[in-house]
CSV table of C-alpha atoms and ligand atoms in Angstrom, one decimal:
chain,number,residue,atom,x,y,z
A,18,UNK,CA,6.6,-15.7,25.3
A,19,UNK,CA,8.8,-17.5,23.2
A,20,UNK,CA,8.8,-16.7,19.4
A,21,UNK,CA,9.5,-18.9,16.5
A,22,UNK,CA,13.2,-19.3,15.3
A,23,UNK,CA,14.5,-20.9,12.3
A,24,UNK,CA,14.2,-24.5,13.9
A,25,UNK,CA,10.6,-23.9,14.9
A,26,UNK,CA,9.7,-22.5,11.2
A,27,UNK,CA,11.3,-25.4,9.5
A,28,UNK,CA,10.0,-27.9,12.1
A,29,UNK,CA,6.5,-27.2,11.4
A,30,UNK,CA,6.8,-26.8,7.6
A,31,UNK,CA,8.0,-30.1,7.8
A,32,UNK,CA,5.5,-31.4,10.1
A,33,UNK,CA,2.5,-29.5,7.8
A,34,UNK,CA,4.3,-31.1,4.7
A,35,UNK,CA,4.4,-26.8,3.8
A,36,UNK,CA,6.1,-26.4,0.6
A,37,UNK,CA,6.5,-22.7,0.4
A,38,UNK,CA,4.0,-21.6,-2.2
A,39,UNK,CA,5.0,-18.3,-4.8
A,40,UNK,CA,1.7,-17.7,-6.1
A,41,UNK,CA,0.8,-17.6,-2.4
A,42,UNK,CA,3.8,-15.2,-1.8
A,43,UNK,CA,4.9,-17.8,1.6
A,44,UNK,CA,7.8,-16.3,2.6
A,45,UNK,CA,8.1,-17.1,6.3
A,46,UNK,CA,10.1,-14.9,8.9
A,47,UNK,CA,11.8,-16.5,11.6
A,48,UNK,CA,13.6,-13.8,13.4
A,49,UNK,CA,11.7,-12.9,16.6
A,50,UNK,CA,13.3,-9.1,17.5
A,51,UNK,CA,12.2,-8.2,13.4
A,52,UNK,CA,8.6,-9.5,14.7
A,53,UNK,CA,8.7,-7.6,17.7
A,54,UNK,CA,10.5,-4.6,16.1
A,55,UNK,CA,7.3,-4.2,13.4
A,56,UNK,CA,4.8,-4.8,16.4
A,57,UNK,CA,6.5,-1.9,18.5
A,58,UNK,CA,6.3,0.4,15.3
A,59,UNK,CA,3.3,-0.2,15.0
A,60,UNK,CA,2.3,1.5,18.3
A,61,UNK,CA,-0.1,-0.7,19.7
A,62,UNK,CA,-2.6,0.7,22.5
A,63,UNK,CA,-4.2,-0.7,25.5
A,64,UNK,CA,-7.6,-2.7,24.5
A,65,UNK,CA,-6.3,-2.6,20.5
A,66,UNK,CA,-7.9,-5.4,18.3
A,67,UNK,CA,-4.9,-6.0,15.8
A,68,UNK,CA,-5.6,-7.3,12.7
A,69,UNK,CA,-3.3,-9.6,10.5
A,70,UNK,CA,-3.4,-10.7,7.1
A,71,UNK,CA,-1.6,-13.9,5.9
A,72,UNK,CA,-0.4,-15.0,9.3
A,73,UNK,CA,1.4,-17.9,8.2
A,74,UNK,CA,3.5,-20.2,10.5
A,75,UNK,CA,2.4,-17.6,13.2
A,76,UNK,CA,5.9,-16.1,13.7
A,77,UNK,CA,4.1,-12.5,13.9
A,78,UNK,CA,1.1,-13.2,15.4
A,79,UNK,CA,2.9,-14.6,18.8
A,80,UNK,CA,4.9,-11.3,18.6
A,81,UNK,CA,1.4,-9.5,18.1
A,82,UNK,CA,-0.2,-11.7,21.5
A,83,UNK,CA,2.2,-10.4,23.7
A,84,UNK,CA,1.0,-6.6,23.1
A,85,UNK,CA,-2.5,-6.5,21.7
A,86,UNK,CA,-5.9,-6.8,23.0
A,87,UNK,CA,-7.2,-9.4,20.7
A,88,UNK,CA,-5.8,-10.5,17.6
A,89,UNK,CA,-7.7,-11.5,14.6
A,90,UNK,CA,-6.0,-13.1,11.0
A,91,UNK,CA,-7.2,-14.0,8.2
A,92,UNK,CA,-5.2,-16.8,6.2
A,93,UNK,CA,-6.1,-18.1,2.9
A,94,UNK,CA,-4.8,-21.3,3.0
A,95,UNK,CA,-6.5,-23.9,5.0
A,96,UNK,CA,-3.0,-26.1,6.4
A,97,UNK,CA,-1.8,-23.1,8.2
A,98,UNK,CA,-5.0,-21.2,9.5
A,99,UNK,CA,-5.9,-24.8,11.1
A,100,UNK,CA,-2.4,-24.9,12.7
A,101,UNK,CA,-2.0,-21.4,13.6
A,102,UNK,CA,-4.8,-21.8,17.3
A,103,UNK,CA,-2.8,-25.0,17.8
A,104,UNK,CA,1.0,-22.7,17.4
A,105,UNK,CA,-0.9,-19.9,19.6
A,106,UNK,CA,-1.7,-22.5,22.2
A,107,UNK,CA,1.8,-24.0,22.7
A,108,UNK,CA,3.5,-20.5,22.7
A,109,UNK,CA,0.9,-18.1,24.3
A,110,UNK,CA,-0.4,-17.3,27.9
A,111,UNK,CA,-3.6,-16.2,26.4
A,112,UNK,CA,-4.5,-18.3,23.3
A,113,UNK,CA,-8.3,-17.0,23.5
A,114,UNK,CA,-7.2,-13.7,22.1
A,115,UNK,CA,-7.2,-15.3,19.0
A,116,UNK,CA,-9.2,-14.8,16.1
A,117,UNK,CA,-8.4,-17.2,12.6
A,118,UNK,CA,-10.5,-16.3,10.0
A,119,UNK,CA,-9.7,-19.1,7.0
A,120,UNK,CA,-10.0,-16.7,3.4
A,121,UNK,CA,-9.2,-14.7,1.2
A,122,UNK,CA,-8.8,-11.6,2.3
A,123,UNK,CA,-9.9,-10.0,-0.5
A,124,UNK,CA,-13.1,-11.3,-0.5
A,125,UNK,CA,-13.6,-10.0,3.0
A,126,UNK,CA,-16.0,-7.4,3.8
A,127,UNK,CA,-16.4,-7.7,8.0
A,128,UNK,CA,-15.0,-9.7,10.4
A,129,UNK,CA,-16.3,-10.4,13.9
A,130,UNK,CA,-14.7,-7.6,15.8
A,131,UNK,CA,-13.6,-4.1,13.9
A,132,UNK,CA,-9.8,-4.1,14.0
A,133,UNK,CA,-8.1,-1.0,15.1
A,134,UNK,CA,-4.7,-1.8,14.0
A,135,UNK,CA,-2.9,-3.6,11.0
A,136,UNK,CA,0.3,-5.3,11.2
A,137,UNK,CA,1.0,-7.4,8.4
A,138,UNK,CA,3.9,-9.1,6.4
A,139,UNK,CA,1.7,-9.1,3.7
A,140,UNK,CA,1.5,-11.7,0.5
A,141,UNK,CA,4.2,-9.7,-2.1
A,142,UNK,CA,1.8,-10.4,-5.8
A,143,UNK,CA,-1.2,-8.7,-3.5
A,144,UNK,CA,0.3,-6.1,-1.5
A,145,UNK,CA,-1.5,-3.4,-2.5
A,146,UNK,CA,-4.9,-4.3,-3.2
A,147,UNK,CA,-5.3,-6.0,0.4
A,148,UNK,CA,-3.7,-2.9,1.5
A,149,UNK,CA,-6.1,-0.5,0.2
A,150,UNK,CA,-9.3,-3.2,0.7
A,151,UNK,CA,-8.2,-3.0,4.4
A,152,UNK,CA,-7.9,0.2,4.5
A,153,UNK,CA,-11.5,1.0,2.9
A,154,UNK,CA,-13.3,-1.5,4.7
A,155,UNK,CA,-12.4,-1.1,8.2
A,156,UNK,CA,-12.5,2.7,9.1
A,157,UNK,CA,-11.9,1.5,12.4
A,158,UNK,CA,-8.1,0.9,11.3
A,159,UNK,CA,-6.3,3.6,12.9
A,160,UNK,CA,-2.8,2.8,12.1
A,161,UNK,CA,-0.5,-0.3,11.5
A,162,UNK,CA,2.4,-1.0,9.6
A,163,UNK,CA,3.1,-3.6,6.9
A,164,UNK,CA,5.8,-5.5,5.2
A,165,UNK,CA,6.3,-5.4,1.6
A,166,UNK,CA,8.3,-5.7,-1.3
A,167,UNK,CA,10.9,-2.5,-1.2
A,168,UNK,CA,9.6,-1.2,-4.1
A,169,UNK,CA,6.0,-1.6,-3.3
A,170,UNK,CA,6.9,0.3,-0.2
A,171,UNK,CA,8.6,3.2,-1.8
A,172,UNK,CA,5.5,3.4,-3.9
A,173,UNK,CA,3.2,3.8,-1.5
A,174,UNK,CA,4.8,6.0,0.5
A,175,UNK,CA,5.8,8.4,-2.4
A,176,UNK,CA,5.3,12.0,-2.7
A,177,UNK,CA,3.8,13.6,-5.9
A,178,UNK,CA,6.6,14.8,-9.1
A,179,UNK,CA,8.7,11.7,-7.5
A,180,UNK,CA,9.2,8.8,-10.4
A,181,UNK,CA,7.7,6.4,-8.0
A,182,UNK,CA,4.4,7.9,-7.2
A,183,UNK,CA,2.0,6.1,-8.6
A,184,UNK,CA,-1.6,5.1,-8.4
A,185,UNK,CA,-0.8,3.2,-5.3
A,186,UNK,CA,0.4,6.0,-3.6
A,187,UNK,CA,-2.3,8.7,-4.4
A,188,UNK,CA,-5.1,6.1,-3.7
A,189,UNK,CA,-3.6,5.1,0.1
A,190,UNK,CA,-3.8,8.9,0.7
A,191,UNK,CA,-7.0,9.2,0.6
A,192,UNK,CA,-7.1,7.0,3.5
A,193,UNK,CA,-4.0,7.8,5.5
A,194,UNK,CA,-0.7,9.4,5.7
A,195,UNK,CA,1.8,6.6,4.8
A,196,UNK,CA,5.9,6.7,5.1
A,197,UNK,CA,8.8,4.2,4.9
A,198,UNK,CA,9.3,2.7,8.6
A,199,UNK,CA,13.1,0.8,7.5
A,200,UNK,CA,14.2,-1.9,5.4
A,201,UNK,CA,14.3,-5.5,6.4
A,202,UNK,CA,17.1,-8.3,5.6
A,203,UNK,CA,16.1,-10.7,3.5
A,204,UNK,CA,18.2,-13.2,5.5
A,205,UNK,CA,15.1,-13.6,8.1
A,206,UNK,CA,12.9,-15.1,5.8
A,207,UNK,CA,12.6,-19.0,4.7
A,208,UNK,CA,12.8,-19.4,2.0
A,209,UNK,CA,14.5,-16.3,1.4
A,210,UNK,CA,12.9,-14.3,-1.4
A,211,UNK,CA,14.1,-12.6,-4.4
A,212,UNK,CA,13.7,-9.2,-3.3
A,213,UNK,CA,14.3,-7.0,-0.9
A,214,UNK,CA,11.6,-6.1,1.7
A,215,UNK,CA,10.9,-2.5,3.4
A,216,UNK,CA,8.4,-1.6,6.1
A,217,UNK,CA,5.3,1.1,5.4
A,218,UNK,CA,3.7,2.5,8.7
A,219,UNK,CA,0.3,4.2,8.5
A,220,UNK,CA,-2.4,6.7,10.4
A,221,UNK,CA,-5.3,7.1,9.3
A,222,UNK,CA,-6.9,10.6,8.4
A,223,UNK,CA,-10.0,12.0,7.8
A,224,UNK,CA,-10.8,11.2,4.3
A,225,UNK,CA,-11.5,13.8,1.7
A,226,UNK,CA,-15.5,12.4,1.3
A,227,UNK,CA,-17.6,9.9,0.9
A,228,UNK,CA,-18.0,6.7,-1.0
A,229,UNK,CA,-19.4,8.0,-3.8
A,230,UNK,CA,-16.7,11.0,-3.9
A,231,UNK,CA,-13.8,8.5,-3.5
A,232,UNK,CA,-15.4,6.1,-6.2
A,233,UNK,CA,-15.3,9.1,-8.5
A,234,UNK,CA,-12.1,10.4,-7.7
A,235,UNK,CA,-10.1,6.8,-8.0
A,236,UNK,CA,-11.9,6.7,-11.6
A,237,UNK,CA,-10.0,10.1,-12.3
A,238,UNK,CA,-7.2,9.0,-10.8
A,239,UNK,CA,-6.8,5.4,-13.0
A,240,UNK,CA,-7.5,7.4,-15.9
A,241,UNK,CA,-4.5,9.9,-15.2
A,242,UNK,CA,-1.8,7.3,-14.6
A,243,UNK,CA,-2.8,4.7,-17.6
A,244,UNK,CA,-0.8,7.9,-19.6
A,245,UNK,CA,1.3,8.7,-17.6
A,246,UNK,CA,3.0,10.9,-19.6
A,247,UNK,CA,0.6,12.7,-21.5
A,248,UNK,CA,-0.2,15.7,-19.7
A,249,UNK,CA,-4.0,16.1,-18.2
A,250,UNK,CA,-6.5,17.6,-20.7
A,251,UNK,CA,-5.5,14.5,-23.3
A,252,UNK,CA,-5.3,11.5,-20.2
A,253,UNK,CA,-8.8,13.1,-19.2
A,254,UNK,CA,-10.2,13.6,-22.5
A,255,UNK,CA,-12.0,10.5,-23.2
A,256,UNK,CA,-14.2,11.5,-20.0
A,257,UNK,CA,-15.0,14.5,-21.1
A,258,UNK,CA,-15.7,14.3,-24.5
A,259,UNK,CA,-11.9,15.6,-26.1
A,260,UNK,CA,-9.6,17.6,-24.7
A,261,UNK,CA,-11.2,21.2,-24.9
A,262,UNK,CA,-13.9,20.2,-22.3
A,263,UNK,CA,-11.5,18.2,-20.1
A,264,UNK,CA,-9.3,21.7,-20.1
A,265,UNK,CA,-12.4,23.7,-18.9
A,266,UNK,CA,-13.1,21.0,-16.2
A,267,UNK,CA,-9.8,21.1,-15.1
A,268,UNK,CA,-9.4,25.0,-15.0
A,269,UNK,CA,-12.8,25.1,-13.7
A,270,UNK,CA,-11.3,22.7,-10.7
A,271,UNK,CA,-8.3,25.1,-10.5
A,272,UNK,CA,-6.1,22.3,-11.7
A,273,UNK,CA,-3.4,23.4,-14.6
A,274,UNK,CA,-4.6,21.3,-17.6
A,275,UNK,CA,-0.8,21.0,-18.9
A,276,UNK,CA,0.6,19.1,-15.6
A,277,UNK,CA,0.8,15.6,-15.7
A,278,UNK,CA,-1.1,13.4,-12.9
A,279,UNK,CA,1.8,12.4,-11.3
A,280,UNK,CA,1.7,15.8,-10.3
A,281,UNK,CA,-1.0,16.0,-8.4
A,282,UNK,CA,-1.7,14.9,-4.8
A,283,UNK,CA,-5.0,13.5,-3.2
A,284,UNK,CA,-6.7,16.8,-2.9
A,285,UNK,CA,-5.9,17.8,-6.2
A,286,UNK,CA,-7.7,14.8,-7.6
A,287,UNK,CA,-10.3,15.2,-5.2
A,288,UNK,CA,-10.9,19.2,-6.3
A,289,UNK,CA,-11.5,17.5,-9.8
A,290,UNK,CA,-13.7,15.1,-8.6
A,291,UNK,CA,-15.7,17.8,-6.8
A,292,UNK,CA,-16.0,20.0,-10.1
A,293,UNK,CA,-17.4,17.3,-12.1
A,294,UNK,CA,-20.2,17.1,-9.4
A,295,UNK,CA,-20.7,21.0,-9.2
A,296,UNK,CA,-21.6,21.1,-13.3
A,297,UNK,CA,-23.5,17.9,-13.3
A,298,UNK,CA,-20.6,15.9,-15.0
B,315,SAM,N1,3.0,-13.6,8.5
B,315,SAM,C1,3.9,-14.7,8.1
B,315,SAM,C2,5.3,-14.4,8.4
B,315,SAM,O1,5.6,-13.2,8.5
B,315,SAM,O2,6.1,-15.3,8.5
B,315,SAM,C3,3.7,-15.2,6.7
B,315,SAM,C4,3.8,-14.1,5.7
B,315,SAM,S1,3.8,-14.6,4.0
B,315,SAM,C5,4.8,-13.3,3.2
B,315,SAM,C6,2.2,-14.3,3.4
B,315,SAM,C7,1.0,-15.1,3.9
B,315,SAM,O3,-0.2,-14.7,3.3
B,315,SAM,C8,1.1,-16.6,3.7
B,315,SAM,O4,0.8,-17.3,4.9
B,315,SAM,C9,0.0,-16.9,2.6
B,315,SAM,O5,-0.6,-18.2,2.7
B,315,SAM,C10,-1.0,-15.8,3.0
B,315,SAM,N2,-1.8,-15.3,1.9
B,315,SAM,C11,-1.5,-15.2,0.5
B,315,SAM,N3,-2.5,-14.7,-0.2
B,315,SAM,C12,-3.5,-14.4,0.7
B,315,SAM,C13,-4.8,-13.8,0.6
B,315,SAM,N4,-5.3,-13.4,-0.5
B,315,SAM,N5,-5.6,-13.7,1.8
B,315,SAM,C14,-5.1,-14.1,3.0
B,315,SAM,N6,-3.9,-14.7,3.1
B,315,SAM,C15,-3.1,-14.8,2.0
């Protein structure tokens, strides 16, 4: 199949009257091996439904025709998800494996077929909460990997007592284990963007609970990182009614009340969440 090159990119911009919108994060890549690079990393199976959000011109949803099963995206803006079937068909062998779905994809909460795999260069201003919506709606999402902002990227993938774990990064691993996959030239986009760009591979694991355990938890977990460097028992207190209580909780959850969040990693959190339960908190 052949992908979409500079010409191609610029040809149907032109032809769609596209003026590259910011808020929109349009960024469009037009470097077929990148595409077919993230859809290899990704580790598609036989009979996966791949999932993509913000498809764009369609430069890696050909890439992601050739390998998956079905492939289903969900575009926000109307010019390019009408355009998109009409790309697949001129490109594709098998343009009935595709799925547009025209909105927001934050708004989502199903889509016709459960996805099992995400492969997305994903809008930069939303990253991360379409990253974690996707990842708590669909528990069928086994794995995928995603393009985003380099910084975004080192975020999520971070590790606990690092200066870049964050709330992004504790919240994803509730869902999955996430790590840096490479960077990406900024050359292969049009327009090219301010920043640099970094791929974020995924697999899913058994989360730590259910809804109502994660909705707890993720509380804890904001609460911890809007004071980011006050240690726990004062971030916590207002919870707990000061920071005596909020020290027993914590010590009750075996959790040293003097560490800071960024400290801690999912389970910690989670042990915290689970102590609250256990005293009727
Ligand atoms: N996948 C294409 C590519 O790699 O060339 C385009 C990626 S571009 C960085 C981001 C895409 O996400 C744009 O097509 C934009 O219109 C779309 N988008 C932005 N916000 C969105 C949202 N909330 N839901 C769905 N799509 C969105």
């Amino acid at each position: 199949m052949s992908l979409l090159g500079p010409a191609e990119i610029r040809e149907l911009a032109d032809a769609l009257e596209i003026k590259p919108s910011k808020s929109l994060g349009q960024n469009f890549v037009h470097d077929g091996n990148t595409c077919r690079k993230i859809v290899r990393t990704a580790g598609l199976q036989a009979g996966d439904i791949a999932l993509e959000i913000g498809p764009g011109l369609g430069s890696l949803t050909l890439a992601m025709m050739e390998e998956a099963a079905h492939v289903i995206v969900v575009e926000i803006d109307k010019r390019l998800a009408d355009q998109l079937p009409i790309t697949v068909a001129k490109h594709s062998e098998s343009p009935e494996k595709l799925t547009v779905i025209n909105r927001d994809a934050l708004q989502i909460d199903s889509l016709p077929v459960d996805p099992t795999v995400l492969i997305a260069n994903l809008p930069y201003n939303v990253s991360v909460p379409v990253f974690l919506h996707m990842l708590e709606i669909f528990p069928t999402l086994r794995s995928g990997v995603v393009m985003v902002q380099a910084e975004v990227a080192d975020r999520l993938a971070a590790s606990p007592s690092t200066k870049e774990y964050g709330v992004p990064s504790v919240k994803a691993a509730w869902w999955a284990d996430v790590t840096g996959a490479g960077v990406v030239s900024r050359q292969i986009f049009w327009p090219v963007p301010n920043v640099e760009s970094k791929l974020v591979a995924f697999t899913r694991r058994a989360t730590p609970g259910d809804e109502a355990l994660r909705k707890r938890t993720f509380a804890i977990i904001d609460l911890a990182f809007a004071q980011r460097r006050k240690m726990l028992r004062s971030a916590l207190s207002a919870r707990y009614g000061g920071s005596a209580p909020a020290e027993a909780v914590l010590s009750g959850a075996g959790i040293d009340p003097t560490l800071r969040g960024e400290a801690l990693d999912i389970s910690a959190f989670v042990s915290i969440a689970r102590h609250e339960l256990a005293i009727g908190s």
